[in-house]
Coordinates of C-alpha atoms and ligand atoms in Angstrom, one line a residue:
M1 CA 15.3 -0.4 12.2
K2 CA 12.1 -0.9 10.1
Q3 CA 11.9 0.7 6.7
P4 CA 9.0 3.0 5.9
L5 CA 7.0 1.4 3.0
V6 CA 4.2 2.8 1.0
L7 CA 2.0 0.3 -0.9
I8 CA -0.3 1.7 -3.6
P9 CA -3.3 -0.4 -4.6
G10 CA -4.8 -0.7 -8.1
L11 CA -8.2 0.0 -9.7
L12 CA -11.1 -1.1 -7.5
C13 CA -8.7 -2.3 -4.8
D14 CA -7.8 -1.2 -1.3
A15 CA -5.5 -2.2 1.5
A16 CA -6.8 -5.8 1.2
L17 CA -4.8 -6.1 -2.1
W18 CA -1.6 -5.9 0.1
G19 CA -3.0 -7.9 3.1
P20 CA -0.5 -10.8 2.7
Q21 CA 2.4 -8.4 2.3
V22 CA 1.5 -6.3 5.4
A23 CA 1.3 -9.6 7.4
A24 CA 4.6 -10.9 6.1
L25 CA 6.8 -7.8 6.0
G26 CA 5.9 -6.4 9.4
D27 CA 9.2 -7.4 10.9
I28 CA 11.2 -5.2 8.5
A29 CA 8.7 -2.5 7.3
D30 CA 6.4 0.1 8.7
V31 CA 3.6 0.1 6.0
W32 CA 1.2 2.8 4.9
I33 CA -1.4 2.4 2.2
P34 CA -3.2 5.3 0.7
D35 CA -7.0 5.6 0.0
L36 CA -7.3 6.4 -3.7
R37 CA -11.1 6.7 -3.9
T38 CA -11.5 10.5 -4.0
Q39 CA -9.0 11.8 -6.6
S40 CA -9.8 12.1 -10.3
S41 CA -6.4 12.0 -11.9
I42 CA -3.1 10.1 -11.5
R43 CA -1.5 13.5 -10.6
E44 CA -4.0 14.1 -7.8
M45 CA -3.4 10.6 -6.5
A46 CA 0.4 11.1 -6.4
E47 CA -0.1 14.5 -4.7
A48 CA -2.3 12.8 -2.1
V49 CA 0.3 10.1 -1.4
L50 CA 3.1 12.7 -1.1
R51 CA 1.0 14.9 1.2
E52 CA -0.5 12.2 3.4
A53 CA 2.3 9.7 3.7
P54 CA 3.4 9.6 7.4
F55 CA 7.1 9.3 6.2
Q56 CA 9.4 11.8 4.6
R57 CA 11.3 9.1 2.7
F58 CA 9.8 5.7 1.9
A59 CA 10.3 2.6 -0.2
L60 CA 7.5 2.7 -2.8
A61 CA 5.6 -0.2 -4.4
G62 CA 2.5 0.2 -6.7
L63 CA 0.4 -2.5 -8.4
S64 CA -1.2 -1.6 -11.7
M65 CA -2.9 1.8 -11.3
G66 CA -0.7 2.0 -8.2
G67 CA 2.2 1.7 -10.5
Y68 CA 1.0 4.6 -12.6
V69 CA 0.8 6.6 -9.4
A70 CA 4.3 5.4 -8.4
M71 CA 5.8 6.6 -11.7
E72 CA 4.1 10.0 -11.2
I73 CA 5.6 10.2 -7.7
M74 CA 9.1 9.5 -9.3
R75 CA 8.5 12.4 -11.6
R76 CA 7.6 14.7 -8.8
A77 CA 9.6 13.6 -5.7
A78 CA 12.2 11.0 -6.6
R79 CA 14.4 12.2 -3.8
R80 CA 11.8 10.9 -1.3
V81 CA 12.0 7.3 -2.7
P82 CA 15.1 5.2 -2.0
R83 CA 13.5 2.0 -3.5
L84 CA 10.8 1.5 -6.1
A85 CA 8.8 -1.6 -7.0
L86 CA 6.5 -1.7 -10.0
L87 CA 4.1 -4.7 -9.9
D88 CA 1.7 -5.8 -12.7
T89 CA 1.7 -2.4 -14.3
R90 CA 2.9 -0.6 -17.5
A91 CA 4.5 2.7 -18.6
T92 CA 2.5 3.1 -21.8
P93 CA -0.6 5.3 -22.1
D94 CA -4.1 4.0 -22.9
T95 CA -4.9 2.8 -26.4
P96 CA -8.3 3.9 -28.0
E97 CA -9.4 0.2 -27.7
E98 CA -8.6 0.2 -24.0
T99 CA -10.4 3.5 -23.4
G100 CA -13.4 2.1 -25.2
R101 CA -13.5 -1.0 -22.9
R102 CA -13.3 1.3 -19.9
L103 CA -16.2 3.4 -21.0
E104 CA -18.2 0.3 -21.5
L105 CA -17.4 -0.9 -18.0
I106 CA -18.4 2.6 -16.6
R107 CA -21.7 2.3 -18.5
L108 CA -22.2 -1.2 -17.0
A109 CA -21.4 0.0 -13.5
R110 CA -23.8 2.9 -13.8
T111 CA -26.7 0.9 -15.3
E112 CA -26.5 -2.3 -13.2
R113 CA -27.1 -2.6 -9.5
G114 CA -23.9 -3.1 -7.6
F115 CA -20.6 -4.4 -8.9
T116 CA -21.4 -8.0 -9.6
P117 CA -21.6 -7.6 -13.4
V118 CA -18.4 -5.4 -13.5
T119 CA -16.3 -7.8 -11.4
S120 CA -17.7 -10.8 -13.3
R121 CA -16.6 -9.3 -16.6
M122 CA -13.2 -8.3 -15.2
L123 CA -12.4 -11.4 -13.2
P124 CA -11.0 -13.5 -16.1
L125 CA -8.6 -10.6 -16.8
L126 CA -7.7 -10.1 -13.1
V127 CA -6.5 -13.5 -12.1
H128 CA -4.9 -16.6 -13.7
P129 CA -7.5 -18.9 -15.4
S130 CA -6.9 -21.5 -12.7
R131 CA -8.1 -19.1 -10.0
V132 CA -11.3 -17.8 -11.5
G133 CA -13.2 -20.4 -9.4
D134 CA -11.2 -19.8 -6.2
A135 CA -14.1 -18.6 -3.9
S136 CA -12.0 -17.0 -1.2
L137 CA -9.8 -15.1 -3.7
V138 CA -12.9 -13.9 -5.6
R139 CA -14.6 -12.8 -2.4
I140 CA -11.6 -10.6 -1.5
I141 CA -11.8 -9.0 -5.0
R142 CA -15.5 -8.5 -4.9
D143 CA -15.4 -7.0 -1.4
M144 CA -12.7 -4.5 -2.4
A145 CA -14.8 -3.5 -5.4
E146 CA -17.9 -3.0 -3.1
R147 CA -15.9 -0.9 -0.7
T148 CA -14.5 1.2 -3.5
G149 CA -17.9 2.0 -4.9
I150 CA -19.2 3.1 -8.3
D151 CA -18.3 6.8 -8.0
A152 CA -14.7 6.1 -7.1
F153 CA -14.5 3.4 -9.9
V154 CA -15.6 6.0 -12.5
R155 CA -13.0 8.5 -11.1
Q156 CA -10.3 5.9 -11.2
Q157 CA -11.1 4.8 -14.7
A158 CA -11.0 8.5 -15.9
A159 CA -7.6 8.9 -14.2
I160 CA -6.3 5.8 -15.9
I161 CA -7.7 6.9 -19.3
H162 CA -5.8 10.1 -19.1
R163 CA -2.5 8.7 -17.6
P164 CA 0.6 10.0 -19.3
D165 CA 3.2 8.0 -21.3
S166 CA 5.8 7.3 -18.6
R167 CA 8.4 5.6 -20.8
P168 CA 10.4 8.8 -21.5
D169 CA 10.9 9.3 -17.7
L170 CA 12.0 5.8 -16.8
K171 CA 15.7 6.4 -17.6
A172 CA 15.9 9.0 -14.9
I173 CA 15.0 6.6 -12.2
G174 CA 18.1 6.2 -10.1
C175 CA 17.1 4.0 -7.2
P176 CA 17.1 0.2 -6.9
T177 CA 14.0 -0.9 -8.8
L178 CA 12.1 -4.2 -8.8
V179 CA 9.8 -4.9 -11.8
L180 CA 7.5 -7.8 -11.1
C181 CA 4.6 -9.5 -12.9
G182 CA 2.6 -12.6 -13.1
R183 CA 3.6 -14.5 -16.2
E184 CA 0.0 -14.7 -17.4
D185 CA -1.0 -11.2 -16.5
A186 CA -3.8 -10.5 -19.0
I187 CA -4.1 -6.7 -18.3
T188 CA -0.5 -5.6 -18.1
A189 CA 1.5 -8.1 -20.1
L190 CA 5.0 -9.5 -19.4
A191 CA 6.2 -7.5 -22.5
S192 CA 5.4 -4.2 -20.7
H193 CA 7.5 -5.3 -17.8
E194 CA 10.4 -6.3 -20.0
E195 CA 10.2 -2.8 -21.6
M196 CA 10.1 -1.1 -18.2
A197 CA 13.0 -3.2 -16.9
R198 CA 15.0 -2.3 -20.0
L199 CA 14.4 1.4 -19.6
I200 CA 15.0 1.7 -15.9
P201 CA 18.8 1.6 -15.2
G202 CA 19.7 -1.5 -13.3
A203 CA 16.1 -2.7 -12.7
R204 CA 15.5 -6.3 -11.8
L205 CA 12.7 -8.2 -13.5
H206 CA 10.9 -10.9 -11.5
V207 CA 8.3 -13.1 -13.2
V208 CA 5.9 -15.0 -11.0
E209 CA 4.9 -18.3 -12.6
V210 CA 1.3 -19.4 -12.9
C211 CA 0.0 -16.0 -11.9
G212 CA -2.2 -13.3 -13.4
H213 CA -2.6 -9.6 -12.7
L214 CA -3.3 -9.6 -8.9
S215 CA 0.0 -11.2 -8.0
T216 CA 0.0 -10.0 -4.4
L217 CA -3.1 -12.0 -3.7
E218 CA -2.6 -14.9 -6.1
R219 CA 1.0 -15.8 -5.2
P220 CA 1.7 -14.1 -1.9
E221 CA 4.6 -16.2 -0.9
Q222 CA 6.6 -15.5 -4.1
V223 CA 5.7 -11.8 -4.0
N224 CA 6.6 -11.5 -0.3
R225 CA 10.0 -13.1 -1.0
A226 CA 10.7 -10.8 -3.9
L227 CA 9.7 -7.7 -1.9
R228 CA 11.8 -8.8 1.1
D229 CA 14.8 -9.2 -1.1
W230 CA 14.1 -5.8 -2.6
L231 CA 13.7 -4.1 0.8
T232 CA 16.8 -5.7 2.3
G233 CA 18.8 -5.3 -0.8
S234 CA 20.0 -8.9 -0.6
G235 CA 21.7 -10.0 -3.8
R236 CA 20.5 -13.5 -4.6
K237 CA 21.8 -15.2 -7.6
T238 CA 19.3 -15.4 -10.4
P239 CA 16.7 -17.9 -9.2
V240 CA 14.1 -19.8 -11.2
G241 CA 11.5 -17.4 -12.5
E242 CA 13.8 -14.4 -12.4
R243 CA 15.9 -12.9 -15.2
Ligands
LIG1 C1 -5.6 -2.0 -12.2 O1 -5.6 -3.1 -11.8 O2 -5.2 -1.0 -11.5 C2 -6.1 -1.7 -13.6 O3 -6.3 -3.0 -14.2 C3 -5.2 -0.9 -14.4 C4 -5.7 -0.7 -15.8 O4 -6.8 -1.1 -16.1 O5 -5.0 -0.1 -16.6

């Protein structure tokens, strides 16, 4: 029987962020991806997922902002989540410097026409340096941003600015948990994932080599393999890139 699986996208992203996973995991998972363009807080996003998900219980994976939402879901409804995957995310709250950078991006998005300047500024942080010139990858990222739109971008940034410190809640997570990140993630660093994996009982840390923040698109084969192992609970011996 297929497992219900909820995949939560990050800032300025939509279902296309998970395109390779939807294609690769269809034989073992029934996937649902929420639309996070209308809510103004992480709490509202979590409530929308819990209200709108077509499953009562579901494996839950979130990338970046999607991870912030997943941690909020664990606070509110852990009994509905038999498995958790936190990808390229962090449990810490915003620093004043990060908030300042977000406010600057909001100003840019509002004053410029379209998203080109915003995505151009963000791109070197979103993907590994070797992929900044990858036209098809960049196209997917720009298209997701255009579909998200400026108003939703502003709401998502406000939600992210006010996200809570999730670290105190991680020790209460009792389900099998995968923590995964690109080794060169420039937005949510490897150290944040090491911290989450330390705080969540029994969590498994998987590092994807030569990979930035958008691991699902940058290194789909590796991420698909890690998610398949997580979903099927198969206990591989520690492979390269995992510890
Ligand atoms: C995301 O990808 O969701 C964002 O980069 C998260 C953030 O800026 O904190």
